[in-house]
Amino acid sequence: MSSVSDQQGKPDAQPGDPQPRMKSGDRRELIVVAAAGVFGDFGYFGTTTDQVAKAAGVSQPYVSRMFGTKEQLFLEVLARSLRTLLSAFTAEIAAGTGPGLPARIGLAYVELLRDRGLLLSLMHAFVLGGDPAIGTAARAGFLEVYRLLRVDAGFSAGEARDFLANGMLINTMVGLRMSDEFETNDLANECLRTALPEKLDLVLNLGKEQRSDR
Amino acid sequence: MSSVSDQQGKPDAQPGDPQPRMKSGDRRELIVVAAAGVFGDFGYFGTTTDQVAKAAGVSQPYVSRMFGTKEQLFLEVLARSLRTLLSAFTAEIAAGTGPGLPARIGLAYVELLRDRGLLLSLMHAFVLGGDPAIGTAARAGFLEVYRLLRVDAGFSAGEARDFLANGMLINTMVGLRMSDEFETNDLANECLRTALPEKLDLVLNLGKEQRSDR
DNA sequence: GTCTATACCAAGATAGAC
DNA sequence: GTCTATCTTGGTATAGAC
């Protein structure tokens, strides 16, 4: 997946560099993806539209112009995150139900960590349930995931709970940057290993990236 | 537990009402408790010092004056939340280890929902692990809880994980205000019942309060 | 110890050029 | 479609009175 500005043969997002013109929809997608990363790190209120703009390599007013409000942008990030998650799960279900499904959906979930900020943006949305717009969308999204697990995937109520509980724990530990302590703290080490028996390396690599771009 | 201003025989926190003088430490505690509620609803960045001041019935500059910065205030809320949680767990351990301990600690955890904003403030802190000050404190707190479970309470790694995972799921559903949908949405209903086999009413009552003071 | 008034800054959104 | 310049608001922190 080459970065968009490669089509011009130029490096990404140089500060004052005017961006090449682009179809509105493509640029929109680009900004939403960049926004997911920033919202994942700082949450809805903690993120500025300028941070998003910088991450996407466009000007701050352009972000406002394109999405109207920061809230609208966040809602689009949320929608994209849920869409991606639901289709990843749906793909596993389509690949066959049966005793192996929970494990496969679990792996698919962890793989979503590759999509920078996807799960963390969701998590930030989930803890803002009191917000009129965000809370409504977040609840609906969570319930849609629950429905998919129970109905489409055929999980029992207990299986769905266990799955979601583990997911929330993983999200929390990623949000906590627990991987920062992986080598230096035995408890952190064990905690990560226990919560992520598979794909531990994914979280650790993620942690390195995060540390380097602060 | 009577509210502090009752000692004056007056109703709480009237808008322009100058607050009675009080020992600095008492007022501090009062503000930290009020702040926990607000931070729990809106998170660190989403909360204004003015909201906290209103909730505590003092003036906004007084909050700044007393805590220096919003960050310092949040760190004190975080510290108080962790202290309360750890001593609740410690009390259960002191009451006896053995096969019943996990269940008792689980109940003690859910009881913490009575302390408005306690678990939600923690949750907001956990997803801000990238913040230099908050992240550091949050990681240390989380690991201290993990240590207590593994060492003091004698949980196995798997038990500790299961316990924490369920805790994070409960926090998430509370943050999501899932209880808003309890009566109208069958999936939400089942999801809450499954995650909170005990003390479901506690979350539902909490939900009512939250809805009424928005 | 607590308030009122205010300075100061950061951030979201708008206007208008290109 | 995208930028620069700017208006406006809201929020933190400070000064100073009581």
Tab-separated table of C-alpha atoms (C1' of nucleotides) in Angstrom:
chain	number	residue	atom	x	y	z
A	1	MET	CA	0.000	0.000	0.000
A	2	SER	CA	1.977	3.010	-1.241
A	3	SER	CA	1.355	6.406	0.288
A	4	VAL	CA	-0.732	8.688	-1.799
A	5	SER	CA	1.803	11.397	-2.460
A	6	ASP	CA	4.173	8.796	-3.937
A	7	GLN	CA	2.257	9.239	-7.129
A	8	GLN	CA	4.058	12.566	-7.392
A	9	GLY	CA	7.406	10.989	-6.559
A	10	LYS	CA	7.725	13.268	-3.544
A	11	PRO	CA	8.248	12.528	0.144
A	12	ASP	CA	5.180	12.604	2.376
A	13	ALA	CA	3.665	15.641	3.934
A	14	GLN	CA	6.386	18.279	3.811
A	15	PRO	CA	5.387	21.179	6.066
A	16	GLY	CA	4.584	24.068	3.746
A	17	ASP	CA	4.294	21.878	0.670
A	18	PRO	CA	1.005	22.493	-1.052
A	19	GLN	CA	-0.692	19.166	-1.488
A	20	PRO	CA	-1.362	17.881	-4.969
A	21	ARG	CA	-4.963	18.079	-5.964
A	22	MET	CA	-6.856	14.928	-5.442
A	23	LYS	CA	-10.369	13.619	-5.645
A	24	SER	CA	-12.289	14.786	-2.625
A	25	GLY	CA	-13.215	11.278	-1.575
A	26	ASP	CA	-9.624	10.057	-1.625
A	27	ARG	CA	-8.357	12.957	0.441
A	28	ARG	CA	-11.224	12.443	2.820
A	29	GLU	CA	-10.247	8.840	3.381
A	30	LEU	CA	-6.639	9.881	3.875
A	31	ILE	CA	-7.606	12.372	6.546
A	32	VAL	CA	-9.911	9.957	8.327
A	33	VAL	CA	-7.126	7.400	8.529
A	34	ALA	CA	-4.675	9.965	9.867
A	35	ALA	CA	-7.284	11.191	12.315
A	36	ALA	CA	-7.789	7.702	13.682
A	37	GLY	CA	-4.164	7.625	14.710
A	38	VAL	CA	-4.323	10.940	16.504
A	39	PHE	CA	-7.691	10.342	18.138
A	40	GLY	CA	-6.402	6.983	19.278
A	41	ASP	CA	-3.526	8.659	21.070
A	42	PHE	CA	-5.289	11.655	22.595
A	43	GLY	CA	-8.991	10.917	22.502
A	44	TYR	CA	-11.715	13.100	21.086
A	45	PHE	CA	-11.265	16.154	23.280
A	46	GLY	CA	-7.519	15.800	23.519
A	47	THR	CA	-7.041	15.924	19.780
A	48	THR	CA	-6.817	19.185	17.859
A	49	THR	CA	-7.824	19.504	14.255
A	50	ASP	CA	-4.375	20.915	13.679
A	51	GLN	CA	-2.742	17.700	14.867
A	52	VAL	CA	-4.922	15.773	12.467
A	53	ALA	CA	-4.098	18.170	9.665
A	54	LYS	CA	-0.370	17.799	10.284
A	55	ALA	CA	-0.667	14.018	10.396
A	56	ALA	CA	-2.511	14.063	7.089
A	57	GLY	CA	-0.235	16.652	5.530
A	58	VAL	CA	-2.945	19.220	4.898
A	59	SER	CA	-3.835	22.563	6.439
A	60	GLN	CA	-5.979	22.838	9.540
A	61	PRO	CA	-8.725	24.908	7.929
A	62	TYR	CA	-9.001	22.308	5.230
A	63	VAL	CA	-9.926	19.702	7.788
A	64	SER	CA	-12.629	21.980	9.184
A	65	ARG	CA	-13.796	22.780	5.721
A	66	MET	CA	-14.065	19.185	4.678
A	67	PHE	CA	-15.733	17.767	7.779
A	68	GLY	CA	-17.565	20.768	9.116
A	69	THR	CA	-16.762	20.067	12.727
A	70	LYS	CA	-14.294	18.044	14.747
A	71	GLU	CA	-17.203	16.034	16.049
A	72	GLN	CA	-18.234	15.061	12.557
A	73	LEU	CA	-14.686	13.997	11.792
A	74	PHE	CA	-14.604	11.854	14.903
A	75	LEU	CA	-17.903	10.264	13.998
A	76	GLU	CA	-16.491	9.337	10.612
A	77	VAL	CA	-13.431	7.835	12.235
A	78	LEU	CA	-15.704	5.872	14.510
A	79	ALA	CA	-17.820	4.671	11.613
A	80	ARG	CA	-14.782	3.587	9.643
A	81	SER	CA	-13.356	1.741	12.634
A	82	LEU	CA	-16.574	-0.151	13.147
A	83	ARG	CA	-16.939	-0.941	9.467
A	84	THR	CA	-13.426	-2.346	9.328
A	85	LEU	CA	-13.907	-4.376	12.468
A	86	LEU	CA	-17.250	-5.773	11.441
A	87	SER	CA	-16.056	-6.789	8.019
A	88	ALA	CA	-12.976	-8.463	9.447
A	89	PHE	CA	-15.219	-10.540	11.705
A	90	THR	CA	-17.675	-11.179	8.908
A	91	ALA	CA	-14.868	-12.506	6.745
A	92	GLU	CA	-13.934	-15.031	9.423
A	93	ILE	CA	-17.515	-16.145	9.769
A	94	ALA	CA	-17.787	-16.515	6.023
A	95	ALA	CA	-14.677	-18.695	6.117
A	96	GLY	CA	-16.656	-21.179	8.142
A	97	THR	CA	-18.377	-21.496	11.483
A	98	GLY	CA	-17.439	-24.259	13.852
A	99	PRO	CA	-15.235	-24.815	16.888
A	100	GLY	CA	-12.315	-22.855	15.433
A	101	LEU	CA	-14.276	-19.673	14.903
A	102	PRO	CA	-13.735	-17.979	18.284
A	103	ALA	CA	-9.982	-18.341	17.947
A	104	ARG	CA	-10.013	-17.036	14.402
A	105	ILE	CA	-12.138	-14.039	15.307
A	106	GLY	CA	-9.790	-13.404	18.191
A	107	LEU	CA	-6.838	-13.338	15.855
A	108	ALA	CA	-8.680	-11.108	13.434
A	109	TYR	CA	-9.300	-8.734	16.309
A	110	VAL	CA	-5.659	-8.498	17.272
A	111	GLU	CA	-4.698	-7.993	13.652
A	112	LEU	CA	-6.750	-4.800	13.737
A	113	LEU	CA	-3.999	-3.334	15.892
A	114	ARG	CA	-2.101	-2.881	12.631
A	115	ASP	CA	-4.622	-0.238	11.665
A	116	ARG	CA	-3.173	2.629	13.646
A	117	GLY	CA	-5.617	4.035	16.164
A	118	LEU	CA	-8.547	1.932	15.051
A	119	LEU	CA	-9.171	0.082	18.305
A	120	LEU	CA	-8.018	2.966	20.471
A	121	SER	CA	-10.366	5.421	18.804
A	122	LEU	CA	-13.148	2.969	19.474
A	123	MET	CA	-12.082	2.728	23.085
A	124	HIS	CA	-12.072	6.491	23.488
A	125	ALA	CA	-15.543	6.623	21.998
A	126	PHE	CA	-16.762	3.906	24.350
A	127	VAL	CA	-15.825	5.857	27.446
A	128	LEU	CA	-17.630	8.948	26.177
A	129	GLY	CA	-21.062	7.342	26.284
A	130	GLY	CA	-22.497	10.421	27.977
A	131	ASP	CA	-21.838	12.578	24.949
A	132	PRO	CA	-25.049	13.037	22.957
A	133	ALA	CA	-23.704	12.340	19.489
A	134	ILE	CA	-20.623	10.240	20.183
A	135	GLY	CA	-22.261	8.188	22.901
A	136	THR	CA	-25.198	7.302	20.707
A	137	ALA	CA	-22.978	6.181	17.860
A	138	ALA	CA	-20.639	4.319	20.188
A	139	ARG	CA	-23.440	2.373	21.865
A	140	ALA	CA	-24.960	1.458	18.541
A	141	GLY	CA	-21.588	0.287	17.287
A	142	PHE	CA	-20.839	-1.778	20.345
A	143	LEU	CA	-24.230	-3.405	20.172
A	144	GLU	CA	-23.766	-4.165	16.504
A	145	VAL	CA	-20.557	-5.991	17.368
A	146	TYR	CA	-22.350	-7.861	20.109
A	147	ARG	CA	-25.115	-8.793	17.729
A	148	LEU	CA	-22.661	-10.102	15.200
A	149	LEU	CA	-20.964	-12.277	17.813
A	150	ARG	CA	-24.185	-13.662	19.215
A	151	VAL	CA	-26.189	-14.042	16.039
A	152	ASP	CA	-23.893	-14.293	13.039
A	153	ALA	CA	-21.014	-16.007	14.770
A	154	GLY	CA	-23.251	-18.093	17.009
A	155	PHE	CA	-21.414	-17.315	20.243
A	156	SER	CA	-23.167	-18.030	23.518
A	157	ALA	CA	-23.763	-15.072	25.805
A	158	GLY	CA	-20.863	-16.192	27.953
A	159	GLU	CA	-18.556	-16.616	24.975
A	160	ALA	CA	-19.453	-13.171	23.716
A	161	ARG	CA	-18.751	-11.678	27.125
A	162	ASP	CA	-15.405	-13.433	27.431
A	163	PHE	CA	-14.429	-12.340	23.974
A	164	LEU	CA	-15.372	-8.721	24.552
A	165	ALA	CA	-13.793	-8.658	27.992
A	166	ASN	CA	-10.500	-9.811	26.563
A	167	GLY	CA	-10.813	-7.286	23.790
A	168	MET	CA	-11.351	-4.468	26.266
A	169	LEU	CA	-8.357	-5.628	28.277
A	170	ILE	CA	-6.189	-5.650	25.179
A	171	ASN	CA	-7.390	-2.194	24.224
A	172	THR	CA	-6.654	-0.975	27.705
A	173	MET	CA	-3.157	-2.335	27.760
A	174	VAL	CA	-2.408	-0.913	24.357
A	175	GLY	CA	-3.811	2.449	25.454
A	176	LEU	CA	-1.710	2.265	28.591
A	177	ARG	CA	1.394	1.678	26.474
A	178	MET	CA	2.057	-1.294	28.679
A	179	SER	CA	4.533	-2.509	26.088
A	180	ASP	CA	6.847	0.309	27.209
A	181	GLU	CA	7.489	-1.746	30.331
A	182	PHE	CA	7.732	-5.102	28.632
A	183	GLU	CA	11.472	-5.507	29.005
A	184	THR	CA	11.919	-3.740	32.308
A	185	ASN	CA	9.002	-4.919	34.418
A	186	ASP	CA	8.285	-8.563	35.057
A	187	LEU	CA	4.666	-8.001	35.943
A	188	ALA	CA	4.047	-5.985	32.795
A	189	ASN	CA	5.760	-8.702	30.835
A	190	GLU	CA	3.588	-11.444	32.281
A	191	CYS	CA	0.461	-9.371	31.988
A	192	LEU	CA	1.022	-8.773	28.290
A	193	ARG	CA	1.940	-12.371	27.593
A	194	THR	CA	-1.135	-13.633	29.379
A	195	ALA	CA	-3.545	-11.271	27.690
A	196	LEU	CA	-2.032	-11.786	24.261
A	197	PRO	CA	-0.901	-15.387	23.937
A	198	GLU	CA	-0.836	-14.842	20.183
A	199	LYS	CA	0.535	-11.877	18.280
A	200	LEU	CA	2.352	-10.395	21.235
A	201	ASP	CA	5.012	-9.165	18.835
A	202	LEU	CA	2.392	-7.102	17.066
A	203	VAL	CA	1.778	-5.023	20.168
A	204	LEU	CA	5.467	-4.731	20.900
A	205	ASN	CA	6.283	-3.471	17.418
A	206	LEU	CA	3.392	-1.068	17.660
A	207	GLY	CA	4.855	0.222	20.902
A	208	LYS	CA	8.183	0.936	19.247
A	209	GLU	CA	6.550	2.998	16.536
A	210	GLN	CA	4.534	4.935	19.065
A	211	ARG	CA	7.594	5.744	21.149
A	212	SER	CA	9.578	6.873	18.151
A	213	ASP	CA	7.021	9.368	16.900
A	214	ARG	CA	6.543	11.269	20.090
B	1	MET	CA	-21.995	10.341	55.095
B	2	SER	CA	-23.432	13.863	55.286
B	3	SER	CA	-22.391	16.463	52.759
B	4	VAL	CA	-19.900	18.928	54.066
B	5	SER	CA	-21.987	22.068	53.817
B	6	ASP	CA	-24.671	20.444	55.987
B	7	GLN	CA	-22.601	21.515	58.925
B	8	GLN	CA	-23.849	24.998	58.110
B	9	GLY	CA	-27.442	23.794	57.752
B	10	LYS	CA	-27.496	25.043	54.169
B	11	PRO	CA	-28.258	23.275	50.901
B	12	ASP	CA	-25.286	22.215	48.777
B	13	ALA	CA	-23.432	24.358	46.318
B	14	GLN	CA	-25.729	27.300	45.634
B	15	PRO	CA	-24.414	29.216	42.608
B	16	GLY	CA	-23.164	32.564	43.872
B	17	ASP	CA	-23.128	31.499	47.496
B	18	PRO	CA	-19.747	32.164	49.040
B	19	GLN	CA	-18.514	28.953	50.557
B	20	PRO	CA	-17.964	28.725	54.287
B	21	ARG	CA	-14.338	28.673	55.291
B	22	MET	CA	-12.965	25.260	55.804
B	23	LYS	CA	-9.688	23.560	56.471
B	24	SER	CA	-7.696	23.396	53.271
B	25	GLY	CA	-7.369	19.651	53.395
B	26	ASP	CA	-11.109	19.063	53.725
B	27	ARG	CA	-11.946	21.333	50.844
B	28	ARG	CA	-9.264	19.670	48.803
B	29	GLU	CA	-10.802	16.262	49.360
B	30	LEU	CA	-14.218	17.658	48.485
B	31	ILE	CA	-12.945	19.012	45.201
B	32	VAL	CA	-11.090	15.834	44.309
B	33	VAL	CA	-14.253	13.813	44.834
B	34	ALA	CA	-16.294	16.198	42.715
B	35	ALA	CA	-13.587	16.175	40.069
B	36	ALA	CA	-13.672	12.395	39.868
B	37	GLY	CA	-17.303	12.580	38.820
B	38	VAL	CA	-16.661	15.103	36.085
B	39	PHE	CA	-13.467	13.501	34.814
B	40	GLY	CA	-15.309	10.209	34.735
B	41	ASP	CA	-17.920	11.667	32.424
B	42	PHE	CA	-15.747	13.730	30.103
B	43	GLY	CA	-12.208	12.486	30.522
B	44	TYR	CA	-9.139	14.540	31.251
B	45	PHE	CA	-9.159	16.790	28.204
B	46	GLY	CA	-12.929	16.977	27.994
B	47	THR	CA	-13.277	18.338	31.501
B	48	THR	CA	-12.930	22.018	32.300
B	49	THR	CA	-11.775	23.280	35.654
B	50	ASP	CA	-14.953	25.322	35.690
B	51	GLN	CA	-17.102	22.191	35.509
B	52	VAL	CA	-15.190	20.788	38.439
B	53	ALA	CA	-15.559	24.032	40.358
B	54	LYS	CA	-19.321	24.080	39.774
B	55	ALA	CA	-19.621	20.468	40.852
B	56	ALA	CA	-17.706	21.233	44.020
B	57	GLY	CA	-19.506	24.509	44.660
B	58	VAL	CA	-16.408	26.688	44.537
B	59	SER	CA	-15.063	29.203	42.073
B	60	GLN	CA	-12.984	28.160	39.086
B	61	PRO	CA	-9.893	30.190	40.058
B	62	TYR	CA	-9.956	28.517	43.429
B	63	VAL	CA	-9.527	25.148	41.811
B	64	SER	CA	-6.542	26.421	39.847
B	65	ARG	CA	-5.177	28.068	42.936
B	66	MET	CA	-5.460	24.955	45.017
B	67	PHE	CA	-4.112	22.406	42.551
B	68	GLY	CA	-1.872	24.533	40.389
B	69	THR	CA	-2.865	22.860	37.147
B	70	LYS	CA	-5.662	20.723	35.802
B	71	GLU	CA	-3.147	17.975	35.262
B	72	GLN	CA	-2.169	18.001	38.913
B	73	LEU	CA	-5.826	17.794	39.866
B	74	PHE	CA	-6.338	14.842	37.582
B	75	LEU	CA	-3.301	13.102	39.018
B	76	GLU	CA	-4.742	13.515	42.482
B	77	VAL	CA	-8.054	12.080	41.335
B	78	LEU	CA	-6.181	9.176	39.838
B	79	ALA	CA	-4.206	8.616	43.025
B	80	ARG	CA	-7.327	8.693	45.146
B	81	SER	CA	-9.106	6.253	42.842
B	82	LEU	CA	-6.239	3.809	43.024
B	83	ARG	CA	-5.910	4.163	46.775
B	84	THR	CA	-9.594	3.438	47.256
B	85	LEU	CA	-9.523	0.483	44.924
B	86	LEU	CA	-6.418	-1.038	46.422
B	87	SER	CA	-7.664	-0.725	49.953
B	88	ALA	CA	-11.014	-2.249	49.037
B	89	PHE	CA	-9.186	-5.253	47.594
B	90	THR	CA	-6.789	-5.385	50.505
B	91	ALA	CA	-9.704	-5.509	52.902
B	92	GLU	CA	-11.100	-8.557	51.123
B	93	ILE	CA	-7.751	-10.284	51.222
B	94	ALA	CA	-7.452	-9.512	54.897
B	95	ALA	CA	-10.873	-11.079	55.411
B	96	GLY	CA	-9.345	-14.349	54.302
B	97	THR	CA	-7.779	-15.956	51.255
B	98	GLY	CA	-9.201	-19.137	49.839
B	99	PRO	CA	-11.530	-20.262	47.075
B	100	GLY	CA	-14.079	-17.526	47.793
B	101	LEU	CA	-11.640	-14.667	47.357
B	102	PRO	CA	-11.977	-14.047	43.604
B	103	ALA	CA	-15.733	-13.707	43.942
B	104	ARG	CA	-15.417	-11.366	46.902
B	105	ILE	CA	-12.877	-9.176	45.171
B	106	GLY	CA	-15.158	-9.108	42.159
B	107	LEU	CA	-18.007	-7.862	44.301
B	108	ALA	CA	-15.768	-5.300	45.953
B	109	TYR	CA	-14.844	-4.064	42.501
B	110	VAL	CA	-18.423	-3.570	41.417
B	111	GLU	CA	-19.198	-1.825	44.679
B	112	LEU	CA	-16.678	0.820	43.668
B	113	LEU	CA	-19.212	1.968	41.092
B	114	ARG	CA	-20.934	3.702	44.015
B	115	ASP	CA	-18.006	6.087	44.157
B	116	ARG	CA	-19.035	8.396	41.352
B	117	GLY	CA	-16.472	8.537	38.592
B	118	LEU	CA	-13.869	6.447	40.367
B	119	LEU	CA	-13.638	3.594	37.871
B	120	LEU	CA	-14.368	5.804	34.891
B	121	SER	CA	-11.618	8.260	35.775
B	122	LEU	CA	-9.283	5.318	35.966
B	123	MET	CA	-10.464	4.139	32.582
B	124	HIS	CA	-9.897	7.538	31.028
B	125	ALA	CA	-6.405	7.576	32.491
B	126	PHE	CA	-5.692	4.100	31.129
B	127	VAL	CA	-6.391	5.114	27.557
B	128	LEU	CA	-4.077	8.109	27.844
B	129	GLY	CA	-0.955	6.023	28.331
B	130	GLY	CA	0.906	8.157	25.812
B	131	ASP	CA	0.677	11.240	28.004
B	132	PRO	CA	3.963	11.784	29.834
B	133	ALA	CA	2.595	12.429	33.315
B	134	ILE	CA	-0.786	10.727	33.219
B	135	GLY	CA	0.444	7.705	31.320
B	136	THR	CA	3.253	7.083	33.744
B	137	ALA	CA	0.959	7.277	36.748
B	138	ALA	CA	-1.704	5.166	35.062
B	139	ARG	CA	0.715	2.381	34.143
B	140	ALA	CA	2.168	2.316	37.619
B	141	GLY	CA	-1.327	2.139	39.090
B	142	PHE	CA	-2.464	-0.621	36.797
B	143	LEU	CA	0.622	-2.651	37.560
B	144	GLU	CA	0.149	-2.132	41.269
B	145	VAL	CA	-3.331	-3.596	40.938
B	146	TYR	CA	-1.932	-6.491	38.944
B	147	ARG	CA	0.716	-7.065	41.582
B	148	LEU	CA	-1.868	-7.118	44.327
B	149	LEU	CA	-3.933	-9.693	42.475
B	150	ARG	CA	-1.011	-11.946	41.653
B	151	VAL	CA	0.984	-11.640	44.846
B	152	ASP	CA	-1.244	-10.564	47.717
B	153	ALA	CA	-4.404	-12.261	46.525
B	154	GLY	CA	-2.581	-15.263	45.101
B	155	PHE	CA	-4.348	-15.250	41.742
B	156	SER	CA	-2.807	-17.216	38.913
B	157	ALA	CA	-1.821	-15.245	35.821
B	158	GLY	CA	-4.925	-16.515	34.060
B	159	GLU	CA	-7.184	-15.612	36.961
B	160	ALA	CA	-5.718	-12.140	37.110
B	161	ARG	CA	-6.255	-11.692	33.402
B	162	ASP	CA	-9.844	-12.906	33.553
B	163	PHE	CA	-10.545	-10.644	36.476
B	164	LEU	CA	-9.058	-7.576	34.832
B	165	ALA	CA	-10.693	-8.335	31.513
B	166	ASN	CA	-14.088	-8.468	33.140
B	167	GLY	CA	-13.315	-5.275	34.987
B	168	MET	CA	-12.404	-3.492	31.784
B	169	LEU	CA	-15.589	-4.747	30.153
B	170	ILE	CA	-17.659	-3.454	33.049
B	171	ASN	CA	-15.902	-0.094	32.915
B	172	THR	CA	-16.518	0.075	29.207
B	173	MET	CA	-20.204	-0.677	29.494
B	174	VAL	CA	-20.613	1.849	32.250
B	175	GLY	CA	-18.737	4.445	30.217
B	176	LEU	CA	-20.915	3.613	27.225
B	177	ARG	CA	-24.018	4.217	29.339
B	178	MET	CA	-25.208	0.849	28.157
B	179	SER	CA	-27.769	0.906	30.930
B	180	ASP	CA	-29.626	3.566	28.932
B	181	GLU	CA	-30.680	0.765	26.595
B	182	PHE	CA	-31.405	-1.813	29.236
B	183	GLU	CA	-35.173	-1.721	28.917
B	184	THR	CA	-35.413	-1.019	25.211
B	185	ASN	CA	-32.770	-3.227	23.655
B	186	ASP	CA	-32.663	-6.962	24.185
B	187	LEU	CA	-29.015	-7.285	23.283
B	188	ALA	CA	-28.004	-4.514	25.661
B	189	ASN	CA	-30.077	-6.191	28.315
B	190	GLU	CA	-28.414	-9.533	27.845
B	191	CYS	CA	-24.971	-8.012	27.559
B	192	LEU	CA	-25.335	-6.198	30.881
B	193	ARG	CA	-26.804	-9.216	32.636
B	194	THR	CA	-24.021	-11.442	31.408
B	195	ALA	CA	-21.210	-9.079	32.339
B	196	LEU	CA	-22.712	-8.253	35.731
B	197	PRO	CA	-24.388	-11.347	37.107
B	198	GLU	CA	-24.261	-9.669	40.517
B	199	LYS	CA	-25.094	-6.091	41.369
B	200	LEU	CA	-26.738	-5.318	38.056
B	201	ASP	CA	-29.099	-2.986	39.885
B	202	LEU	CA	-26.146	-0.924	40.978
B	203	VAL	CA	-25.285	-0.039	37.397
B	204	LEU	CA	-28.899	0.584	36.511
B	205	ASN	CA	-29.413	2.966	39.407
B	206	LEU	CA	-26.199	4.701	38.516
B	207	GLY	CA	-27.506	5.118	34.993
B	208	LYS	CA	-30.627	6.813	36.238
B	209	GLU	CA	-28.636	9.347	38.230
B	210	GLN	CA	-26.397	10.062	35.287
B	211	ARG	CA	-29.329	10.633	32.977
B	212	SER	CA	-31.069	12.947	35.396
B	213	ASP	CA	-28.123	15.262	35.924
B	214	ARG	CA	-27.357	15.959	32.329
C	1	DG	C1'	-9.371	30.553	52.592
C	2	DT	C1'	-12.189	32.147	48.944
C	3	DC	C1'	-13.996	35.323	45.628
C	4	DT	C1'	-14.188	38.675	41.351
C	5	DA	C1'	-12.001	40.435	37.581
C	6	DT	C1'	-9.013	39.749	33.969
C	7	DA	C1'	-4.942	38.498	31.088
C	8	DC	C1'	-3.556	35.314	27.984
C	9	DC	C1'	-3.489	31.584	24.941
C	10	DA	C1'	-4.981	27.797	22.170
C	11	DA	C1'	-8.096	25.928	19.165
C	12	DG	C1'	-12.150	25.617	15.880
C	13	DA	C1'	-14.246	27.726	12.345
C	14	DT	C1'	-14.828	31.299	8.551
C	15	DA	C1'	-13.420	34.362	4.523
C	16	DG	C1'	-11.294	34.822	0.630
C	17	DA	C1'	-7.270	34.194	-2.505
C	18	DC	C1'	-5.248	31.010	-5.772
D	1	DG	C1'	-9.429	21.514	-4.107
D	2	DT	C1'	-6.351	23.665	-1.008
D	3	DC	C1'	-3.974	27.349	1.233
D	4	DT	C1'	-3.096	31.782	4.289
D	5	DA	C1'	-4.917	34.951	7.202
D	6	DT	C1'	-7.984	35.953	10.712
D	7	DC	C1'	-12.079	36.111	13.717
D	8	DT	C1'	-14.093	34.263	17.897
D	9	DT	C1'	-14.706	31.580	21.663
D	10	DG	C1'	-13.792	29.309	25.626
D	11	DG	C1'	-10.720	27.840	29.084
D	12	DT	C1'	-6.547	28.087	32.315
D	13	DA	C1'	-4.106	30.583	35.195
D	14	DT	C1'	-2.823	35.031	37.661
D	15	DA	C1'	-3.677	39.352	40.456
D	16	DG	C1'	-5.619	41.329	43.953
D	17	DA	C1'	-9.588	42.323	47.073
D	18	DC	C1'	-12.077	40.650	51.101
